[in-house]
Amino acid sequence: VIQVSPHVPAGGGRVEVPRSVTAVLGQDVVLPCRYRAQEQEQVVQVTWLKRGPGAVPAEVAVLNAQHGEHVQEPFAGRVLRHGRGDLRDGAIVLRN
């Protein structure tokens, strides 16, 4: 089970994520993340972090509207963007 903790700047729209996502060992899983923007808001970047008990959060992937996507080396080939286009859908896929 993967716990999801959204962070949104004050005064912004709303992030919609499930409280948890169940993954099956050896299969791909989608981590959904949808942003309900307020008027005139644009999503320019989505950053995914991995948090462990007592550990400093590790950056997994950055999805950027201008620069594309970047996955950190330990996760390369295992993390992909799920959607295309607008970053209001910032879902990723964890492979295998």
Backbone as numpy.savetxt, mean C-alpha at the origin, in Angstrom:
# Nx Ny Nz CAx CAy CAz Cx Cy Cz
-2.33 -13.69 8.81 -3.18 -12.53 8.81 -2.28 -11.30 8.81
-2.58 -10.37 7.93 -1.82 -9.14 7.80 -2.67 -8.01 8.35
-2.13 -7.26 9.31 -2.84 -6.12 9.87 -2.51 -4.89 9.04
-3.49 -4.05 8.79 -3.32 -2.86 7.96 -3.59 -1.62 8.81
-2.66 -0.66 8.78 -2.81 0.58 9.56 -2.65 1.78 8.64
-3.75 2.39 8.21 -3.65 3.53 7.31 -3.22 4.80 8.03
-2.55 5.69 7.31 -2.20 7.01 7.83 -2.59 8.04 6.78
-3.36 9.04 7.21 -3.79 10.10 6.32 -3.52 11.43 7.01
-2.98 12.41 6.29 -2.79 13.72 6.90 -4.12 14.30 7.38
-4.05 15.11 8.43 -5.26 15.73 8.99 -5.99 16.56 7.94
-7.30 16.51 7.99 -8.11 17.32 7.08 -8.28 16.73 5.70
-7.77 15.53 5.49 -7.85 14.92 4.17 -9.06 14.03 4.02
-9.05 13.25 2.96 -10.13 12.31 2.68 -10.07 11.12 3.62
-10.49 9.98 3.13 -10.59 8.79 3.97 -9.94 7.60 3.27
-9.10 6.87 4.02 -8.49 5.65 3.51 -9.41 4.49 3.86
-9.68 3.65 2.87 -10.51 2.48 3.09 -9.66 1.23 2.91
-9.47 0.52 4.03 -8.72 -0.74 4.02 -9.45 -1.71 4.92
-9.33 -3.00 4.66 -9.90 -3.97 5.59 -9.06 -3.99 6.87
-9.66 -4.38 7.99 -8.91 -4.45 9.25 -7.80 -5.49 9.17
-8.04 -6.55 8.43 -7.01 -7.58 8.25 -7.26 -8.28 6.92
-6.21 -8.91 6.42 -6.27 -9.67 5.18 -5.67 -11.03 5.47
-6.35 -12.09 5.08 -5.84 -13.44 5.28 -5.12 -13.90 4.03
-3.91 -14.40 4.21 -3.11 -14.89 3.09 -2.89 -16.39 3.24
-2.79 -17.07 2.10 -2.52 -18.50 2.09 -1.06 -18.69 1.67
-0.31 -19.42 2.47 1.10 -19.66 2.20 1.29 -20.21 0.78
2.17 -19.58 0.02 2.47 -20.03 -1.33 1.59 -19.42 -2.40
0.60 -18.59 -2.02 -0.28 -17.96 -3.00 -0.15 -16.44 -2.92
-0.51 -15.77 -4.01 -0.50 -14.32 -4.03 -1.66 -13.78 -3.20
-1.46 -12.58 -2.64 -2.52 -11.93 -1.89 -2.50 -10.44 -2.23
-3.68 -9.86 -2.36 -3.82 -8.43 -2.63 -4.05 -7.71 -1.30
-3.25 -6.65 -1.08 -3.48 -5.77 0.07 -4.18 -4.53 -0.48
-5.50 -4.44 -0.28 -6.25 -3.32 -0.84 -6.02 -2.04 -0.04
-6.07 -0.93 -0.74 -5.96 0.39 -0.10 -6.59 1.40 -1.05
-7.73 1.93 -0.66 -8.44 2.89 -1.51 -8.59 4.19 -0.75
-8.33 5.30 -1.43 -8.43 6.61 -0.82 -9.63 7.34 -1.40
-10.55 7.73 -0.52 -11.72 8.52 -0.92 -11.35 9.99 -0.75
-10.93 10.60 -1.83 -10.44 11.98 -1.81 -11.56 12.97 -1.60
-11.22 14.07 -0.95 -12.13 15.19 -0.88 -11.94 16.02 -2.14
-12.83 16.97 -2.34 -12.78 17.82 -3.52 -11.41 18.47 -3.67
-10.89 18.49 -4.87 -9.60 19.10 -5.21 -8.38 18.35 -4.69
-8.56 17.19 -4.08 -7.41 16.41 -3.61 -6.91 15.49 -4.71
-5.61 15.30 -4.73 -5.00 14.33 -5.63 -4.05 13.48 -4.81
-3.97 12.21 -5.13 -3.00 11.34 -4.47 -1.75 11.33 -5.34
-0.64 11.78 -4.78 0.61 11.83 -5.55 1.56 10.72 -5.14
1.36 10.15 -3.93 2.26 9.08 -3.50 1.57 8.19 -2.48
1.84 6.90 -2.59 1.42 5.91 -1.61 2.67 5.18 -1.16
2.88 5.10 0.15 4.04 4.41 0.69 3.57 3.25 1.54
4.10 2.07 1.26 3.78 0.88 2.04 4.96 0.57 2.96
4.66 0.34 4.25 5.67 0.02 5.25 5.37 -1.34 5.87
6.42 -2.05 6.24 6.26 -3.30 6.98 6.63 -3.03 8.43
5.70 -3.33 9.31 5.93 -3.14 10.74 5.99 -4.49 11.43
6.95 -4.64 12.30 7.05 -5.85 13.10 7.06 -5.49 14.56
6.84 -6.44 15.44 6.84 -6.13 16.87 8.22 -5.62 17.31
8.24 -4.42 17.87 9.48 -3.85 18.38 10.47 -3.40 17.33
10.13 -3.51 16.07 11.06 -3.14 15.01 10.69 -1.79 14.41
11.69 -1.14 13.84 11.45 0.10 13.12 10.76 -0.25 11.80
9.69 0.45 11.41 9.01 0.13 10.15 9.99 0.19 8.97
9.89 -0.80 8.08 10.75 -0.87 6.90 9.92 -0.50 5.67
10.46 0.38 4.84 9.77 0.74 3.61 9.77 -0.45 2.66
8.59 -0.78 2.16 8.43 -1.89 1.23 8.35 -1.37 -0.20
7.43 -0.42 -0.42 7.21 0.08 -1.78 6.70 1.51 -1.73
7.05 2.26 -2.77 6.55 3.62 -2.94 5.91 3.68 -4.33
4.65 4.10 -4.38 3.95 4.30 -5.64 3.81 5.80 -5.81
4.39 6.34 -6.87 4.41 7.79 -7.07 3.81 8.11 -8.43
2.92 9.10 -8.46 2.22 9.46 -9.70 3.19 9.92 -10.79
4.25 10.61 -10.43 5.19 11.15 -11.42 6.34 10.20 -11.72
6.84 9.51 -10.69 8.05 8.70 -10.85 7.80 7.20 -10.94
6.56 6.78 -10.91 6.25 5.36 -11.01 6.37 4.67 -9.67
6.68 3.38 -9.73 6.75 2.61 -8.50 8.18 2.16 -8.23
8.51 2.08 -6.95 9.81 1.60 -6.53 9.62 0.63 -5.38
10.16 -0.57 -5.54 10.09 -1.59 -4.49 11.50 -1.77 -3.93
11.61 -1.73 -2.61 12.91 -1.89 -1.97 13.48 -3.28 -2.26
14.79 -3.38 -2.32 15.49 -4.60 -2.71 15.03 -5.88 -2.01
14.86 -5.90 -0.70 14.46 -7.17 -0.09 13.10 -7.68 -0.59
12.29 -6.79 -1.18 10.95 -7.16 -1.62 10.81 -7.19 -3.14
11.88 -6.88 -3.85 11.84 -6.83 -5.32 11.42 -8.19 -5.88
10.50 -8.13 -6.85 9.99 -9.36 -7.46 8.87 -10.01 -6.67
8.67 -9.57 -5.43 7.63 -10.16 -4.59 6.49 -9.20 -4.31
6.70 -7.90 -4.59 5.67 -6.88 -4.37 5.43 -6.15 -5.67
4.17 -6.07 -6.08 3.79 -5.40 -7.33 2.60 -4.50 -7.06
2.48 -3.45 -7.86 1.27 -2.64 -7.78 0.12 -3.45 -8.37
-1.02 -3.39 -7.73 -2.18 -4.18 -8.18 -2.93 -3.49 -9.31
-3.15 -2.20 -9.19 -3.94 -1.48 -10.19 -3.07 -0.67 -11.14
-3.74 0.15 -11.91 -3.06 1.06 -12.83 -3.75 2.41 -12.72
-3.07 3.44 -13.22 -3.70 4.75 -13.27 -3.67 5.47 -11.93
-4.79 6.08 -11.59 -4.93 6.93 -10.42 -4.50 6.22 -9.14
-3.73 6.91 -8.32 -3.24 6.32 -7.08 -4.28 6.29 -5.96
-5.50 6.72 -6.23 -6.53 6.54 -5.20 -6.72 5.06 -4.92
-6.35 4.21 -5.89 -6.27 2.77 -5.65 -4.80 2.43 -5.50
-4.35 2.31 -4.26 -2.94 2.07 -3.96 -2.66 0.64 -3.55
-3.49 -0.29 -4.00 -3.33 -1.70 -3.62 -2.04 -2.28 -4.17
-1.49 -3.24 -3.42 -0.32 -3.97 -3.89 -0.61 -5.47 -3.82
0.20 -6.22 -4.53 0.12 -7.69 -4.51 1.41 -8.21 -3.87
1.26 -9.10 -2.89 2.40 -9.83 -2.34 2.41 -11.18 -3.03
3.49 -11.46 -3.73 3.56 -12.70 -4.50 4.09 -13.85 -3.66
3.45 -15.00 -3.83 3.93 -16.24 -3.25 4.12 -16.13 -1.75
